[in-house]
CSV table of C-alpha atoms in Angstrom, one decimal:
chain,number,residue,atom,x,y,z
A,1,GLN,CA,0.0,0.0,0.0
A,2,ALA,CA,2.9,2.3,0.5
A,3,LYS,CA,3.7,2.1,-3.2
A,4,ALA,CA,0.1,3.2,-4.0
A,5,GLU,CA,0.6,6.1,-1.7
A,6,GLU,CA,3.9,7.1,-3.3
A,7,LYS,CA,2.2,6.9,-6.7
A,8,LYS,CA,-0.5,9.2,-5.5
A,9,LYS,CA,1.9,11.8,-4.2
A,10,ALA,CA,3.9,11.6,-7.5
A,11,GLU,CA,0.7,12.0,-9.6
A,12,ALA,CA,-0.4,15.0,-7.4
A,13,LYS,CA,3.0,16.6,-7.8
A,14,ALA,CA,3.0,16.3,-11.6
A,15,ARG,CA,-0.6,17.6,-11.6
A,16,SER,CA,0.2,20.6,-9.5
A,17,LYS,CA,3.1,21.4,-11.9
A,18,ARG,CA,0.6,21.5,-14.8
A,19,GLU,CA,-2.1,23.2,-12.9
A,20,PRO,CA,-0.4,25.6,-10.4
A,21,GLY,CA,-3.8,26.8,-9.2
A,22,ARG,CA,-4.5,23.5,-7.7
A,23,VAL,CA,-1.4,22.9,-5.6
A,24,ASP,CA,-3.0,23.5,-2.2
A,25,SER,CA,-5.6,20.9,-3.0
A,26,TYR,CA,-2.8,18.2,-2.5
A,27,ALA,CA,-0.9,20.1,0.3
């Protein structure tokens, strides 16, 4: 399950890079 959590974080990071306005949604 730790891997899934890491994947989620990585995806959120990549998403926040593309959409800077949504960074705080994943903070």
